[in-house]
JSON list of C-alpha atoms in Angstrom, two decimals:
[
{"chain": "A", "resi": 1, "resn": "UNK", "atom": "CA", "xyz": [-14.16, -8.06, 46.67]},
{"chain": "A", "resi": 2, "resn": "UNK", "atom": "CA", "xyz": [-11.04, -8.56, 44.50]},
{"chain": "A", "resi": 3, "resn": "UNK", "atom": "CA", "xyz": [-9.94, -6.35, 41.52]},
{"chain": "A", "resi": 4, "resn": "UNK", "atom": "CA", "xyz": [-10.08, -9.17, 39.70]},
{"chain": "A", "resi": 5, "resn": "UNK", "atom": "CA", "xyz": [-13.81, -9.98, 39.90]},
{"chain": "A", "resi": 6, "resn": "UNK", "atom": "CA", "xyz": [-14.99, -6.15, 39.70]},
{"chain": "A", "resi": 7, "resn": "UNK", "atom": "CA", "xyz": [-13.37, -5.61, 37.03]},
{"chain": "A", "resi": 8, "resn": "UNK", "atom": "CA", "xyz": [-13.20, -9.35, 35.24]},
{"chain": "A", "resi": 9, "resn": "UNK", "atom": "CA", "xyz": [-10.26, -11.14, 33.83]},
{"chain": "A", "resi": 10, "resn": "UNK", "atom": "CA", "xyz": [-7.77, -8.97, 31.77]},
{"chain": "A", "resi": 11, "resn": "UNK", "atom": "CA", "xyz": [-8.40, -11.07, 28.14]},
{"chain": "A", "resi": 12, "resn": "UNK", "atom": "CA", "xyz": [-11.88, -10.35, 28.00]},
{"chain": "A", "resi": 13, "resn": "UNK", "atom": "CA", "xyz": [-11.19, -6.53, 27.93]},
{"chain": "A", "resi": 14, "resn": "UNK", "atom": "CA", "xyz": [-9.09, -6.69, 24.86]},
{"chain": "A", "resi": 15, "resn": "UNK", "atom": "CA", "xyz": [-6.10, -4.97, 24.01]},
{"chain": "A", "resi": 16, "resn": "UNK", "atom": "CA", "xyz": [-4.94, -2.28, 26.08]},
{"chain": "A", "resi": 17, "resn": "UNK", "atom": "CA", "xyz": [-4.19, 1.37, 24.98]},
{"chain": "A", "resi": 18, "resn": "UNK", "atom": "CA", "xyz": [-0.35, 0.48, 25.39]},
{"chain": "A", "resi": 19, "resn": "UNK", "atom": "CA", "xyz": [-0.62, -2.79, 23.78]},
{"chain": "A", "resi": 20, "resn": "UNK", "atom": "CA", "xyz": [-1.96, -1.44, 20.32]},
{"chain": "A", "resi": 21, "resn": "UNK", "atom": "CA", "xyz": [0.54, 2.12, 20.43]},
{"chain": "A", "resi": 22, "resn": "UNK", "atom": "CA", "xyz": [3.13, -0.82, 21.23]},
{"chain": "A", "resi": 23, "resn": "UNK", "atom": "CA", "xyz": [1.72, -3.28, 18.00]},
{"chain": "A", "resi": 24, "resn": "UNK", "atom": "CA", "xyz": [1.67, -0.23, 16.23]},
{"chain": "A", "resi": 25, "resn": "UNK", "atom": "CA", "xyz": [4.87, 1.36, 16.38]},
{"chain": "A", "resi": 26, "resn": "UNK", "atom": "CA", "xyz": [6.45, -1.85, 15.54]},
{"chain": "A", "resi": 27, "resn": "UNK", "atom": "CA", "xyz": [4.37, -2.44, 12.51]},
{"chain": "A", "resi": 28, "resn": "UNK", "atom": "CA", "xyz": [5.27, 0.97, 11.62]},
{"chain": "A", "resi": 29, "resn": "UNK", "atom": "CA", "xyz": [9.08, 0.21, 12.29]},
{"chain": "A", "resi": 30, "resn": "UNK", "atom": "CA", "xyz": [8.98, -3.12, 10.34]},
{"chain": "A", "resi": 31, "resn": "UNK", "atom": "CA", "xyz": [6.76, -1.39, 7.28]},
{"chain": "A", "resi": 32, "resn": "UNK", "atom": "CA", "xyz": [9.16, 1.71, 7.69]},
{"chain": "A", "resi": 33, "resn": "UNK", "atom": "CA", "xyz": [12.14, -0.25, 7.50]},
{"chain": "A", "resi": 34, "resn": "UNK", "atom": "CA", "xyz": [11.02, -2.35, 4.58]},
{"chain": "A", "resi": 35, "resn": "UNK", "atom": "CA", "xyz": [9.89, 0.51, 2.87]},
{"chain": "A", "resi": 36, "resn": "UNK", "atom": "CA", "xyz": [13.42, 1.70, 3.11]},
{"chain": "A", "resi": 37, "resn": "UNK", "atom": "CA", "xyz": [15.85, -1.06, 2.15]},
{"chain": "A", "resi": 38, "resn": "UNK", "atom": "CA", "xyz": [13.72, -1.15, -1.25]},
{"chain": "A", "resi": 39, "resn": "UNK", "atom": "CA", "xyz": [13.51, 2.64, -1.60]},
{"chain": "A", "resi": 40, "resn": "UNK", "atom": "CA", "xyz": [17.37, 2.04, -1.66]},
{"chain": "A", "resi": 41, "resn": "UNK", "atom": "CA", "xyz": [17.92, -1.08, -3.52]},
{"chain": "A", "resi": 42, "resn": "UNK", "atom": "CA", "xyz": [15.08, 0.40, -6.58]},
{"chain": "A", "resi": 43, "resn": "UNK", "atom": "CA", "xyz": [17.16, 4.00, -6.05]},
{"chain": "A", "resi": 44, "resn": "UNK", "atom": "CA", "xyz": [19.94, 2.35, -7.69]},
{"chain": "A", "resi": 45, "resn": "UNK", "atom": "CA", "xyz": [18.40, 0.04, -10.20]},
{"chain": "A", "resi": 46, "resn": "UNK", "atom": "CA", "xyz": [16.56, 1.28, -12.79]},
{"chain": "A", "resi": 47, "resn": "UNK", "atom": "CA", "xyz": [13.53, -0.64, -14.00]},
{"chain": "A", "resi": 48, "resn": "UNK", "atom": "CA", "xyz": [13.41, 1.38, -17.20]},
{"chain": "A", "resi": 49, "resn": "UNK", "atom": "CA", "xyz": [16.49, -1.01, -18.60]},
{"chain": "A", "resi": 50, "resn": "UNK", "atom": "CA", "xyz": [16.17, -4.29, -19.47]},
{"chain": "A", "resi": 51, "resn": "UNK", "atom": "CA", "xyz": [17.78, -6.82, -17.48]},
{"chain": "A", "resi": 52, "resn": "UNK", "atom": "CA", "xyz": [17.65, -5.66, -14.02]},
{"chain": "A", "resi": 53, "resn": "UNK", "atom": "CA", "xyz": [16.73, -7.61, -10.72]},
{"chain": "A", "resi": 54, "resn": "UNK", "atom": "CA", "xyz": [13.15, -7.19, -10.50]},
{"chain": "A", "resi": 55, "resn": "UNK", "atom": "CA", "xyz": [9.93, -9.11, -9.60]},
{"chain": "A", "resi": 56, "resn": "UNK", "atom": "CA", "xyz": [8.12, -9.12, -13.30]},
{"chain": "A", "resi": 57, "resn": "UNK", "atom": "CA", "xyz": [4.41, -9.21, -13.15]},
{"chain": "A", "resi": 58, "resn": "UNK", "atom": "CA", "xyz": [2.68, -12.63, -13.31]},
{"chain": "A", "resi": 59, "resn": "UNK", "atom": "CA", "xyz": [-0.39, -11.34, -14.88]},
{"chain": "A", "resi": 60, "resn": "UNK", "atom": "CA", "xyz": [1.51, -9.78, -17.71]},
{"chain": "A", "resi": 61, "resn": "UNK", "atom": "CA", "xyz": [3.94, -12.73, -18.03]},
{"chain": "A", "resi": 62, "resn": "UNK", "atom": "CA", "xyz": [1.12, -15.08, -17.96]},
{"chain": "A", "resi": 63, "resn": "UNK", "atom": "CA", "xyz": [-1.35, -13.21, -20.48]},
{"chain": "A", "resi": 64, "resn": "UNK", "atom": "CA", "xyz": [0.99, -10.54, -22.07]},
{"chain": "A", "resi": 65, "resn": "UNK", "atom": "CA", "xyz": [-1.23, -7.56, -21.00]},
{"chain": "A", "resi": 66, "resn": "UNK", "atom": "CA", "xyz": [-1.11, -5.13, -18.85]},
{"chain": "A", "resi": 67, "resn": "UNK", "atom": "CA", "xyz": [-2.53, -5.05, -14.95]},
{"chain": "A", "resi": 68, "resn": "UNK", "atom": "CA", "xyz": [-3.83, -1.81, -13.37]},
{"chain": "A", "resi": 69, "resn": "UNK", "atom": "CA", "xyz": [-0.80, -1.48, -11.14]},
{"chain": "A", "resi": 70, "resn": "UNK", "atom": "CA", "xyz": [1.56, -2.66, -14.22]},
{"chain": "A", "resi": 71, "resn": "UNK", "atom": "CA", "xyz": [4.02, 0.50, -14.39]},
{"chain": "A", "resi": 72, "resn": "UNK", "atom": "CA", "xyz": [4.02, 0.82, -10.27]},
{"chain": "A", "resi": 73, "resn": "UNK", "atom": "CA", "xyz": [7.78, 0.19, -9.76]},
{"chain": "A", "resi": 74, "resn": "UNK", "atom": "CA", "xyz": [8.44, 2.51, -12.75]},
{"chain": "A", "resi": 75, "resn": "UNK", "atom": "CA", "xyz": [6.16, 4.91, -11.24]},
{"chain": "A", "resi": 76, "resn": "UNK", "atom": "CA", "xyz": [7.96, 4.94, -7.73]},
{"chain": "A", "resi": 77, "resn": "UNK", "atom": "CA", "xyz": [11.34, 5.18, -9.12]},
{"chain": "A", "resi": 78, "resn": "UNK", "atom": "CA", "xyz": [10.59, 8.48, -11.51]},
{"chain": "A", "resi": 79, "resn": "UNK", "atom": "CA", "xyz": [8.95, 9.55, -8.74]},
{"chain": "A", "resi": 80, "resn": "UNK", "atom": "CA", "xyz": [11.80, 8.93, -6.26]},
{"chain": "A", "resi": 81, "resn": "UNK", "atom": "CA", "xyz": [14.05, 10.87, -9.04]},
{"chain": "A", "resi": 82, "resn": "UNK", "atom": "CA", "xyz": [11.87, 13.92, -9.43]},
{"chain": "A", "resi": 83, "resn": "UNK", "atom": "CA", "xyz": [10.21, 12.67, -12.36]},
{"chain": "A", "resi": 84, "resn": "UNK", "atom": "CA", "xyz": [5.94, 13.20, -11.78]},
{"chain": "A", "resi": 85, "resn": "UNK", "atom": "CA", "xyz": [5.35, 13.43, -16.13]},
{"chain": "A", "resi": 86, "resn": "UNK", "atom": "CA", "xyz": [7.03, 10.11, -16.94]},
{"chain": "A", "resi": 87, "resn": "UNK", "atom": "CA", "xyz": [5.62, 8.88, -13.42]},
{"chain": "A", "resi": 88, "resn": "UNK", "atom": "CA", "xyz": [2.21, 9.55, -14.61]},
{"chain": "A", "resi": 89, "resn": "UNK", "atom": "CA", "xyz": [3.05, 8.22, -17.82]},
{"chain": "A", "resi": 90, "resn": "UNK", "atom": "CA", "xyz": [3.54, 4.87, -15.81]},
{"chain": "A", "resi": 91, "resn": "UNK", "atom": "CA", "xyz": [0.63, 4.42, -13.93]},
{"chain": "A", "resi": 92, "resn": "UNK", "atom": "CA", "xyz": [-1.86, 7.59, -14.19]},
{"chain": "A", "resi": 93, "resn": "UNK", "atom": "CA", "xyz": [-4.64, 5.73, -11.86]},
{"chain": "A", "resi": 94, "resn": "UNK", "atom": "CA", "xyz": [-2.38, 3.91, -10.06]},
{"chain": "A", "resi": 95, "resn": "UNK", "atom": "CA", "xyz": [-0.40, 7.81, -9.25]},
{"chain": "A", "resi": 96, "resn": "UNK", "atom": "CA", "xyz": [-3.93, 9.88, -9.00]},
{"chain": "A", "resi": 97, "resn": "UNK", "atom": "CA", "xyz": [-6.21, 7.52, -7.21]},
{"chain": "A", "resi": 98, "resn": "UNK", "atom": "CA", "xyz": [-4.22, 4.66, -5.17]},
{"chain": "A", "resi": 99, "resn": "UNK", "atom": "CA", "xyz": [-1.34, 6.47, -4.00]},
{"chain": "A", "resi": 100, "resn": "UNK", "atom": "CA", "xyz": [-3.29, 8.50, -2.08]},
{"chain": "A", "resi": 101, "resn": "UNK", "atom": "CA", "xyz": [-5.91, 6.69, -0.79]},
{"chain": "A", "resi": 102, "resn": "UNK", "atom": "CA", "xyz": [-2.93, 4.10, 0.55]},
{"chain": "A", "resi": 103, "resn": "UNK", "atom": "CA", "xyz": [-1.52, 7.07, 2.02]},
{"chain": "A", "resi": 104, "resn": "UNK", "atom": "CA", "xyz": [-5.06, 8.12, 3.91]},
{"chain": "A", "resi": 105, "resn": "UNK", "atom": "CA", "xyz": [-5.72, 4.51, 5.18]},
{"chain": "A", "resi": 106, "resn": "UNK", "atom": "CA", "xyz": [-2.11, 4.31, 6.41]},
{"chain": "A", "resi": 107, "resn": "UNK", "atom": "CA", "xyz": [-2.19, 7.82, 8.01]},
{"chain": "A", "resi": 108, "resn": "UNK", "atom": "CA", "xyz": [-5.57, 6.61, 9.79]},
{"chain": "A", "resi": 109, "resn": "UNK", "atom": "CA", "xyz": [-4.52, 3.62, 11.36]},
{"chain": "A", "resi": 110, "resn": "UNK", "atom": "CA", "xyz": [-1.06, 4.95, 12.23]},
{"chain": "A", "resi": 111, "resn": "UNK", "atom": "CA", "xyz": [-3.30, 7.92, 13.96]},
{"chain": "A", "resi": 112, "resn": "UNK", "atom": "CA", "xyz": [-5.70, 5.85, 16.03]},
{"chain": "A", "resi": 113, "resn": "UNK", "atom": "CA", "xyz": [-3.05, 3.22, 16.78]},
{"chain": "A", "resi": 114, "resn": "UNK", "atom": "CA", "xyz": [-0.62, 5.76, 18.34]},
{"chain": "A", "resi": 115, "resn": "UNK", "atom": "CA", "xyz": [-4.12, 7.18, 20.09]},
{"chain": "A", "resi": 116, "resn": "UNK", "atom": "CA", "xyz": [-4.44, 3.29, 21.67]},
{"chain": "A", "resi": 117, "resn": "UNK", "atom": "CA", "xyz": [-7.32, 2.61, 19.45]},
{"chain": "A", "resi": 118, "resn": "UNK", "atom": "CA", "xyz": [-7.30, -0.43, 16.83]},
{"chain": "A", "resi": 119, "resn": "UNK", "atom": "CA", "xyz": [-8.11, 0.56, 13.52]},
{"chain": "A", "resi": 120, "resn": "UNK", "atom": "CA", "xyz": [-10.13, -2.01, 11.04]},
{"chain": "A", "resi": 121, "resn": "UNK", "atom": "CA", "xyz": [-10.89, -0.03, 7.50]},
{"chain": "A", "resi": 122, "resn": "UNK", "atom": "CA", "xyz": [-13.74, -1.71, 5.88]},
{"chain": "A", "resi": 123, "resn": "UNK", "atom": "CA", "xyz": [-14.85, -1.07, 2.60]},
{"chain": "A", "resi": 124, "resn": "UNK", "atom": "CA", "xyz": [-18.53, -1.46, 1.24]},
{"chain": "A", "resi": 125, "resn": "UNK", "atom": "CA", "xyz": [-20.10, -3.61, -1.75]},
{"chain": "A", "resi": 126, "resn": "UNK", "atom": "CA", "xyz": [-20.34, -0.36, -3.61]},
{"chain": "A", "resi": 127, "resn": "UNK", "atom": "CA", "xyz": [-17.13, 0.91, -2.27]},
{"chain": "A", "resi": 128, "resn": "UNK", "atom": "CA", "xyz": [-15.34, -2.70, -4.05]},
{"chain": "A", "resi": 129, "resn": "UNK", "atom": "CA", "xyz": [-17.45, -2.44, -6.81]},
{"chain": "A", "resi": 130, "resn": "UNK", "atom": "CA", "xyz": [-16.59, 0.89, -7.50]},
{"chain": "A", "resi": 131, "resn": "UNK", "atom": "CA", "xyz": [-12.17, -0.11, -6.81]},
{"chain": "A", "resi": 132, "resn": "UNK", "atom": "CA", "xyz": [-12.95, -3.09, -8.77]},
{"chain": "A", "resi": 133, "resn": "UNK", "atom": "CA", "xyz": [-14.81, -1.37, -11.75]},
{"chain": "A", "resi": 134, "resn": "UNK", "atom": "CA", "xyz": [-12.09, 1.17, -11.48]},
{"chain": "A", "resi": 135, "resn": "UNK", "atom": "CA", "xyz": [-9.43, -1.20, -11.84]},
{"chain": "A", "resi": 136, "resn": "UNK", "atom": "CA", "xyz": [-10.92, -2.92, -15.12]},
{"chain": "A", "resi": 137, "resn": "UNK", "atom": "CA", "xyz": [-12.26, -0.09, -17.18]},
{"chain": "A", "resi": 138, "resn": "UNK", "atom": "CA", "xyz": [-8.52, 0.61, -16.14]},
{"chain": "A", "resi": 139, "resn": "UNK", "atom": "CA", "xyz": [-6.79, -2.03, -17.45]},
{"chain": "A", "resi": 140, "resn": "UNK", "atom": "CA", "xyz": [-9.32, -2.40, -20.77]},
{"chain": "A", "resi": 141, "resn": "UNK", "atom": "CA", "xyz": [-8.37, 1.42, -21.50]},
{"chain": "A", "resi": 142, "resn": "UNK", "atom": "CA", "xyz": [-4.82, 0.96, -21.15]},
{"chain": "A", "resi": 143, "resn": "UNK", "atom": "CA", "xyz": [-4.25, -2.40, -23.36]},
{"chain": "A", "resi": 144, "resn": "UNK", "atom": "CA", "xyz": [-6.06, -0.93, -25.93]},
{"chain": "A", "resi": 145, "resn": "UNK", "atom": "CA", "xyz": [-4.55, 2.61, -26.15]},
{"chain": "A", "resi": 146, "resn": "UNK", "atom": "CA", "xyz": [-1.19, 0.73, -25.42]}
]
C-alpha cells in the first residue's frame, strides 16, 4: 500500500502546520510593515491642523456628522505623542472599547497561527447587536453633546 492511499491526497487534509505559521508570519510582516510606514508618515503630520494630507471621513463629508470611529487618526497620533487626555478626548469608545478588543483578536490569531492552527473569530447575533448598538448610541451621544 502507498503513502499516498493510507493517508489520502495532501489537499484534502488542509493546510499544514508550516503552511499557516508561514501565511501567518507574512501577514504579520505585511500588517507590521504597513502599520509602520503610516505610524511614520501620521508621526510627522499632524491631523489637528487644517490642511494636511489625510483621508477625510466619507460619512462626515457626506452627512456632516460624526461616525463612531470619527477622531481615530487624532486619537492614534496623541497617543503616539504621549497624549492619552486629548486621545480620549478624540475617540473615548473608540480608545476604551475597540482598541483593545482589536488588540485581543490580533494577539489570538497571531498566537494560534504561529502554533500552526488557523484562526476564524466569529462573532454572535447578540455579540453584533451589542458592537452595533454600541456604535450608534455612540455616535447619537456624541453629535448631540458635540
Amino acid at each position: 500500500m502507498s503513502t499516498e492511499e493510507s493517508w489520502g491526497p495532501a489537499e484534502s487534509a488542509g493546510p499544514t502546520r508550516a503552511s499557516v505559521r508561514t501565511r501567518t508570519v507574512r501577514k504579520a510582516a505585511i500588517g507590521l510593515g504597513t502599520g509602520a510606514a503610516a505610524a511614520v508618515y501620521l508621526w510627522h503630520t499632524d491631523p489637528h491642523q487644517p490642511g494636511q494630507l489625510l483621508i477625510p471621513c466619507p460619512f462626515k463629508w457626506a452627512t456632516g456628522l460624526l461616525c463612531p470611529v470619527c477622531g481615530g487618526t487624532r486619537m492614534a497620533y496623541d497617543l503616539m505623542h504621549g497624549d492619552v487626555v486629548t486621545a480620549f478626548h478624540d475617540n473615548a469608545v473608540l480608545l476604551t472599547l475597540a482598541g483593545p478588543a482589536v488588540a485581543y483578536a490580533v494577539g489570538r490569531w497571531l498566537a494560534a497561527g504561529l502554533g500552526g492552527r488557523v484562526y476564524r473569530p466569529r462573532l454572535s447575533a447578540r455579540g453584533n447587536a451589542v458592537a452595533l448598538g454600541i456604535a450608534a448610541v455612540w455616535m447619537v451621544a456624541r453629535n448631540l453633546v458635540g
